[in-house]
PDB file of C-alpha atoms in Angstrom:
ATOM      1  CA  MET A   1       0.000   0.000   0.000  1.00 52.00           C
ATOM      2  CA  ASP A   2       3.027   2.273   0.309  1.00 54.00           C
ATOM      3  CA  ARG A   3       3.646   2.486  -3.450  1.00 57.00           C
ATOM      4  CA  GLU A   4       2.205   4.367  -6.400  1.00 59.00           C
ATOM      5  CA  LEU A   5      -0.184   3.083  -9.050  1.00 64.00           C
ATOM      6  CA  ASN A   6      -1.393   0.032  -7.167  1.00 78.00           C
ATOM      7  CA  LEU A   7      -4.997  -1.013  -6.577  1.00 84.00           C
ATOM      8  CA  PRO A   8      -5.425   0.566  -3.096  1.00 82.00           C
ATOM      9  CA  THR A   9      -3.875   3.825  -4.303  1.00 86.00           C
ATOM     10  CA  LEU A  10      -6.094   3.939  -7.377  1.00 89.00           C
ATOM     11  CA  PHE A  11      -9.122   3.200  -5.174  1.00 92.00           C
ATOM     12  CA  SER A  12      -8.179   6.101  -2.880  1.00 93.00           C
ATOM     13  CA  SER A  13      -7.742   8.350  -5.918  1.00 93.00           C
ATOM     14  CA  ALA A  14     -11.151   7.343  -7.234  1.00 94.00           C
ATOM     15  CA  LEU A  15     -12.730   8.182  -3.873  1.00 97.00           C
ATOM     16  CA  LEU A  16     -11.001  11.573  -3.842  1.00 97.00           C
ATOM     17  CA  LEU A  17     -12.325  12.236  -7.360  1.00 97.00           C
ATOM     18  CA  MET A  18     -15.806  11.241  -6.225  1.00 96.00           C
ATOM     19  CA  ALA A  19     -15.525  13.750  -3.368  1.00 97.00           C
ATOM     20  CA  ALA A  20     -14.412  16.413  -5.872  1.00 97.00           C
ATOM     21  CA  LEU A  21     -17.436  15.690  -8.073  1.00 96.00           C
ATOM     22  CA  LEU A  22     -19.789  15.901  -5.080  1.00 95.00           C
ATOM     23  CA  MET A  23     -18.242  19.238  -4.105  1.00 96.00           C
ATOM     24  CA  GLN A  24     -18.759  20.464  -7.661  1.00 94.00           C
ATOM     25  CA  ARG A  25     -22.397  19.357  -7.435  1.00 92.00           C
ATOM     26  CA  LEU A  26     -22.842  21.166  -4.116  1.00 93.00           C
ATOM     27  CA  GLY A  27     -21.434  24.289  -5.730  1.00 91.00           C
ATOM     28  CA  GLN A  28     -24.085  24.181  -8.450  1.00 88.00           C
ATOM     29  CA  SER A  29     -26.919  24.568  -5.989  1.00 77.00           C
ATOM     30  CA  SER A  30     -25.386  26.802  -3.314  1.00 71.00           C
ATOM     31  CA  ASP A  31     -25.468  30.549  -2.858  1.00 77.00           C
ATOM     32  CA  ARG A  32     -22.931  32.597  -4.813  1.00 74.00           C
ATOM     33  CA  ILE A  33     -20.250  32.755  -2.094  1.00 73.00           C
ATOM     34  CA  ALA A  34     -20.523  29.067  -1.145  1.00 86.00           C
ATOM     35  CA  THR A  35     -20.445  28.143  -4.836  1.00 90.00           C
ATOM     36  CA  LYS A  36     -16.937  29.602  -5.202  1.00 92.00           C
ATOM     37  CA  ASP A  37     -15.722  27.754  -2.121  1.00 95.00           C
ATOM     38  CA  TRP A  38     -17.229  24.410  -3.162  1.00 96.00           C
ATOM     39  CA  ARG A  39     -15.640  24.767  -6.611  1.00 95.00           C
ATOM     40  CA  LEU A  40     -12.242  25.648  -5.140  1.00 96.00           C
ATOM     41  CA  LEU A  41     -12.489  22.666  -2.792  1.00 97.00           C
ATOM     42  CA  SER A  42     -13.363  20.508  -5.781  1.00 97.00           C
ATOM     43  CA  LYS A  43     -10.201  21.626  -7.583  1.00 97.00           C
ATOM     44  CA  ILE A  44      -8.114  20.954  -4.476  1.00 97.00           C
ATOM     45  CA  PHE A  45      -9.506  17.429  -4.275  1.00 97.00           C
ATOM     46  CA  ILE A  46      -8.808  16.796  -7.952  1.00 97.00           C
ATOM     47  CA  PHE A  47      -5.186  17.685  -7.194  1.00 96.00           C
ATOM     48  CA  LEU A  48      -5.234  15.399  -4.124  1.00 96.00           C
ATOM     49  CA  ALA A  49      -6.543  12.543  -6.289  1.00 95.00           C
ATOM     50  CA  LEU A  50      -3.702  13.074  -8.765  1.00 93.00           C
ATOM     51  CA  ASP A  51      -1.205  13.383  -5.921  1.00 92.00           C
ATOM     52  CA  GLU A  52      -2.454  10.128  -4.397  1.00 90.00           C
ATOM     53  CA  ALA A  53      -2.169   8.267  -7.696  1.00 88.00           C
ATOM     54  CA  LEU A  54       1.165   9.712  -8.784  1.00 87.00           C
ATOM     55  CA  GLN A  55       2.670  10.519  -5.359  1.00 85.00           C
ATOM     56  CA  ILE A  56       3.503  14.072  -6.401  1.00 86.00           C
ATOM     57  CA  HIS A  57       4.263  14.946  -2.773  1.00 87.00           C
ATOM     58  CA  GLU A  58       7.285  12.621  -2.911  1.00 81.00           C
ATOM     59  CA  ILE A  59       9.029  15.272  -5.056  1.00 82.00           C
ATOM     60  CA  LEU A  60       9.242  17.334  -1.865  1.00 78.00           C
ATOM     61  CA  ILE A  61      11.388  14.731  -0.104  1.00 79.00           C
ATOM     62  CA  ILE A  62      14.891  16.150  -0.038  1.00 79.00           C
ATOM     63  CA  PRO A  63      17.301  13.325   0.915  1.00 78.00           C
ATOM     64  CA  GLY A  64      20.091  15.661   2.044  1.00 80.00           C
ATOM     65  CA  LEU A  65      17.695  17.433   4.391  1.00 79.00           C
ATOM     66  CA  ARG A  66      16.705  14.242   6.224  1.00 76.00           C
ATOM     67  CA  HIS A  67      19.770  14.438   8.460  1.00 80.00           C
ATOM     68  CA  GLN A  68      19.123  18.107   9.271  1.00 86.00           C
ATOM     69  CA  VAL A  69      15.563  17.770  10.579  1.00 89.00           C
ATOM     70  CA  HIS A  70      13.806  15.947  13.385  1.00 92.00           C
ATOM     71  CA  PRO A  71      13.363  12.224  12.570  1.00 89.00           C
ATOM     72  CA  ALA A  72       9.564  12.695  12.386  1.00 92.00           C
ATOM     73  CA  LEU A  73      10.113  15.138   9.505  1.00 91.00           C
ATOM     74  CA  ALA A  74      12.357  12.854   7.431  1.00 88.00           C
ATOM     75  CA  SER A  75       9.565  12.635   4.860  1.00 88.00           C
ATOM     76  CA  THR A  76      10.016  16.348   4.311  1.00 88.00           C
ATOM     77  CA  TRP A  77       6.811  16.687   2.283  1.00 92.00           C
ATOM     78  CA  VAL A  78       4.826  16.646   5.554  1.00 93.00           C
ATOM     79  CA  VAL A  79       6.011  20.158   6.431  1.00 93.00           C
ATOM     80  CA  PRO A  80       4.657  22.045   3.381  1.00 93.00           C
ATOM     81  CA  TYR A  81       1.511  19.896   3.296  1.00 95.00           C
ATOM     82  CA  ALA A  82       0.813  20.494   7.010  1.00 96.00           C
ATOM     83  CA  VAL A  83       1.364  24.236   6.534  1.00 97.00           C
ATOM     84  CA  LEU A  84      -0.890  24.173   3.469  1.00 96.00           C
ATOM     85  CA  ALA A  85      -3.589  22.291   5.424  1.00 97.00           C
ATOM     86  CA  LEU A  86      -3.506  24.976   8.134  1.00 97.00           C
ATOM     87  CA  ILE A  87      -3.621  27.773   5.537  1.00 98.00           C
ATOM     88  CA  LEU A  88      -6.610  26.119   3.831  1.00 97.00           C
ATOM     89  CA  LEU A  89      -8.376  25.650   7.167  1.00 97.00           C
ATOM     90  CA  TRP A  90      -7.886  29.383   7.794  1.00 97.00           C
ATOM     91  CA  ARG A  91      -8.977  30.222   4.232  1.00 97.00           C
ATOM     92  CA  PHE A  92     -12.204  28.213   4.535  1.00 97.00           C
ATOM     93  CA  ARG A  93     -13.132  29.318   8.080  1.00 96.00           C
ATOM     94  CA  ARG A  94     -15.895  31.672   6.870  1.00 95.00           C
ATOM     95  CA  PHE A  95     -17.182  29.019   4.504  1.00 95.00           C
ATOM     96  CA  LEU A  96     -17.351  26.514   7.369  1.00 96.00           C
ATOM     97  CA  GLY A  97     -19.265  29.098   9.385  1.00 93.00           C
ATOM     98  CA  SER A  98     -21.703  29.691   6.521  1.00 92.00           C
ATOM     99  CA  ILE A  99     -22.774  26.070   6.004  1.00 93.00           C
ATOM    100  CA  SER A 100     -24.832  24.027   8.430  1.00 93.00           C
ATOM    101  CA  ARG A 101     -23.154  23.243  11.728  1.00 96.00           C
ATOM    102  CA  ALA A 102     -23.663  19.502  11.150  1.00 96.00           C
ATOM    103  CA  THR A 103     -22.024  19.623   7.699  1.00 96.00           C
ATOM    104  CA  ALA A 104     -19.106  21.726   8.958  1.00 96.00           C
ATOM    105  CA  SER A 105     -18.588  19.311  11.851  1.00 98.00           C
ATOM    106  CA  ARG A 106     -18.631  16.301   9.522  1.00 98.00           C
ATOM    107  CA  LEU A 107     -16.186  17.960   7.111  1.00 98.00           C
ATOM    108  CA  LEU A 108     -13.786  18.845   9.928  1.00 98.00           C
ATOM    109  CA  ARG A 109     -14.002  15.333  11.398  1.00 98.00           C
ATOM    110  CA  ALA A 110     -13.292  13.764   8.001  1.00 98.00           C
ATOM    111  CA  GLY A 111     -10.375  16.136   7.465  1.00 98.00           C
ATOM    112  CA  ALA A 112      -8.915  15.373  10.888  1.00 98.00           C
ATOM    113  CA  VAL A 113      -9.045  11.610  10.264  1.00 98.00           C
ATOM    114  CA  TYR A 114      -7.555  11.956   6.779  1.00 98.00           C
ATOM    115  CA  ILE A 115      -4.757  14.316   7.821  1.00 97.00           C
ATOM    116  CA  GLY A 116      -4.099  12.261  10.950  1.00 97.00           C
ATOM    117  CA  GLY A 117      -3.479   9.308   8.663  1.00 96.00           C
ATOM    118  CA  ALA A 118      -1.681  11.028   5.803  1.00 95.00           C
ATOM    119  CA  ILE A 119       0.557  13.363   7.796  1.00 97.00           C
ATOM    120  CA  GLY A 120       0.394  12.062  11.363  1.00 97.00           C
ATOM    121  CA  MET A 121       1.096   8.409  10.619  1.00 96.00           C
ATOM    122  CA  GLU A 122       3.727   9.376   8.033  1.00 94.00           C
ATOM    123  CA  MET A 123       5.527  11.310  10.772  1.00 96.00           C
ATOM    124  CA  ILE A 124       5.253   8.395  13.204  1.00 97.00           C
ATOM    125  CA  GLY A 125       6.638   5.988  10.601  1.00 95.00           C
ATOM    126  CA  SER A 126       9.472   8.362   9.726  1.00 93.00           C
ATOM    127  CA  PHE A 127      10.339   8.844  13.381  1.00 95.00           C
ATOM    128  CA  ALA A 128      10.334   5.110  14.088  1.00 96.00           C
ATOM    129  CA  VAL A 129      12.557   4.302  11.094  1.00 94.00           C
ATOM    130  CA  ARG A 130      14.962   7.243  11.477  1.00 91.00           C
ATOM    131  CA  SER A 131      15.301   6.582  15.226  1.00 93.00           C
ATOM    132  CA  ASN A 132      16.069   2.908  14.522  1.00 93.00           C
ATOM    133  CA  LEU A 133      13.051   1.747  16.510  1.00 95.00           C
ATOM    134  CA  ILE A 134      11.924  -0.293  13.501  1.00 94.00           C
ATOM    135  CA  ARG A 135      13.360  -1.237  10.130  1.00 94.00           C
ATOM    136  CA  LEU A 136      11.996   0.070   6.854  1.00 90.00           C
ATOM    137  CA  HIS A 137       9.676  -2.538   5.301  1.00 88.00           C
ATOM    138  CA  SER A 138       9.536  -4.566   8.524  1.00 93.00           C
ATOM    139  CA  PRO A 139       6.186  -5.903   9.794  1.00 95.00           C
ATOM    140  CA  TRP A 140       5.976  -2.931  12.178  1.00 95.00           C
ATOM    141  CA  TYR A 141       6.557  -0.525   9.304  1.00 94.00           C
ATOM    142  CA  GLY A 142       3.844  -2.372   7.372  1.00 93.00           C
ATOM    143  CA  ALA A 143       1.483  -1.952  10.309  1.00 95.00           C
ATOM    144  CA  ILE A 144       2.161   1.789  10.461  1.00 95.00           C
ATOM    145  CA  THR A 145       1.693   2.292   6.716  1.00 92.00           C
ATOM    146  CA  GLY A 146      -1.397   0.068   6.802  1.00 93.00           C
ATOM    147  CA  LEU A 147      -2.889   2.218   9.557  1.00 96.00           C
ATOM    148  CA  GLU A 148      -1.908   5.344   7.598  1.00 94.00           C
ATOM    149  CA  GLU A 149      -3.756   4.132   4.503  1.00 92.00           C
ATOM    150  CA  ALA A 150      -6.731   2.907   6.534  1.00 95.00           C
ATOM    151  CA  LEU A 151      -7.120   6.302   8.214  1.00 97.00           C
ATOM    152  CA  GLU A 152      -6.881   8.036   4.842  1.00 95.00           C
ATOM    153  CA  LEU A 153      -9.602   5.776   3.422  1.00 96.00           C
ATOM    154  CA  VAL A 154     -11.848   6.242   6.461  1.00 97.00           C
ATOM    155  CA  GLY A 155     -11.326  10.007   6.226  1.00 98.00           C
ATOM    156  CA  ILE A 156     -12.306  10.042   2.555  1.00 98.00           C
ATOM    157  CA  ILE A 157     -15.353   7.855   3.222  1.00 98.00           C
ATOM    158  CA  LEU A 158     -16.421  10.166   6.071  1.00 98.00           C
ATOM    159  CA  LEU A 159     -15.968  13.092   3.674  1.00 98.00           C
ATOM    160  CA  ILE A 160     -18.132  11.469   1.005  1.00 98.00           C
ATOM    161  CA  ASP A 161     -20.767  10.732   3.648  1.00 97.00           C
ATOM    162  CA  ALA A 162     -20.683  14.398   4.756  1.00 97.00           C
ATOM    163  CA  LEU A 163     -20.994  15.602   1.160  1.00 96.00           C
ATOM    164  CA  LEU A 164     -23.884  13.251   0.370  1.00 95.00           C
ATOM    165  CA  ARG A 165     -25.687  14.387   3.530  1.00 95.00           C
ATOM    166  CA  ALA A 166     -25.101  18.029   2.551  1.00 93.00           C
ATOM    167  CA  LEU A 167     -26.551  17.372  -0.898  1.00 91.00           C
ATOM    168  CA  LEU A 168     -29.524  15.640   0.691  1.00 90.00           C
ATOM    169  CA  ASP A 169     -30.032  18.595   3.030  1.00 87.00           C
ATOM    170  CA  GLN A 170     -29.958  21.015   0.070  1.00 82.00           C
ATOM    171  CA  ARG A 171     -32.413  19.137  -2.084  1.00 75.00           C
ATOM    172  CA  ASN A 172     -34.508  16.974   0.273  1.00 68.00           C
ATOM    173  CA  SER A 173     -33.862  14.149  -2.184  1.00 63.00           C
ATOM    174  CA  LEU A 174     -30.864  12.746  -3.937  1.00 64.00           C
ATOM    175  CA  ASP A 175     -30.532  11.199  -7.385  1.00 68.00           C
ATOM    176  CA  LEU A 176     -27.068   9.959  -8.255  1.00 64.00           C
ATOM    177  CA  THR A 177     -26.310   7.680 -11.157  1.00 70.00           C
ATOM    178  CA  LEU A 178     -23.080   5.756 -11.400  1.00 68.00           C
ATOM    179  CA  ARG A 179     -22.356   4.184 -14.775  1.00 72.00           C
ATOM    180  CA  LEU A 180     -19.425   1.843 -15.068  1.00 73.00           C
ATOM    181  CA  GLY A 181     -20.035   0.670 -18.601  1.00 71.00           C
ATOM    182  CA  PRO A 182     -22.234   1.250 -21.636  1.00 75.00           C
ATOM    183  CA  ASP A 183     -25.841   2.080 -20.855  1.00 63.00           C
ATOM    184  CA  SER A 184     -27.776  -1.178 -21.120  1.00 55.00           C
ATOM    185  CA  ASP A 185     -31.032   0.686 -21.790  1.00 56.00           C
ATOM    186  CA  SER A 186     -29.738   2.163 -25.050  1.00 52.00           C
ATOM    187  CA  ASN A 187     -30.448  -1.011 -27.055  1.00 46.00           C
TER     188      ASN A 187
END
């Protein structure tokens, strides 16, 4: 699960894209200010889906810097991504205050679980390996990366749940169609 372009990673990317599409849909039926925020969030999640599939964040790992920073920060990408997460939380504070309290709470909970997995568990794994508590690719390392991926998936699923509930709240009904192949009714 700790590699790019494998089945779990592609599944996570697909879920992130689904969240982006739901955000886009929420933006279509929101007030003017919320529409901009939903659309921006949608674009952010499209990037996150690409990042998950292609591991773009790995570009930010600077091997020479690993010996200069705390062992928890050896995967140096966690620093700019954590800073960016805080900046985005600040940026969307008014938006979170403008949507229903229940939706905002669900979105924040999903984000906390996802970031706790993606950044938090990455830092724990880096610390354990760099401090020689465990070996890279040992069963303990596998457990940490497995928990990291599980928390990311749970966070994304909680996010999708929050978005579906928000759509349901907006419309009092929900019609979603998922087509995986040719339409069988077109014959």
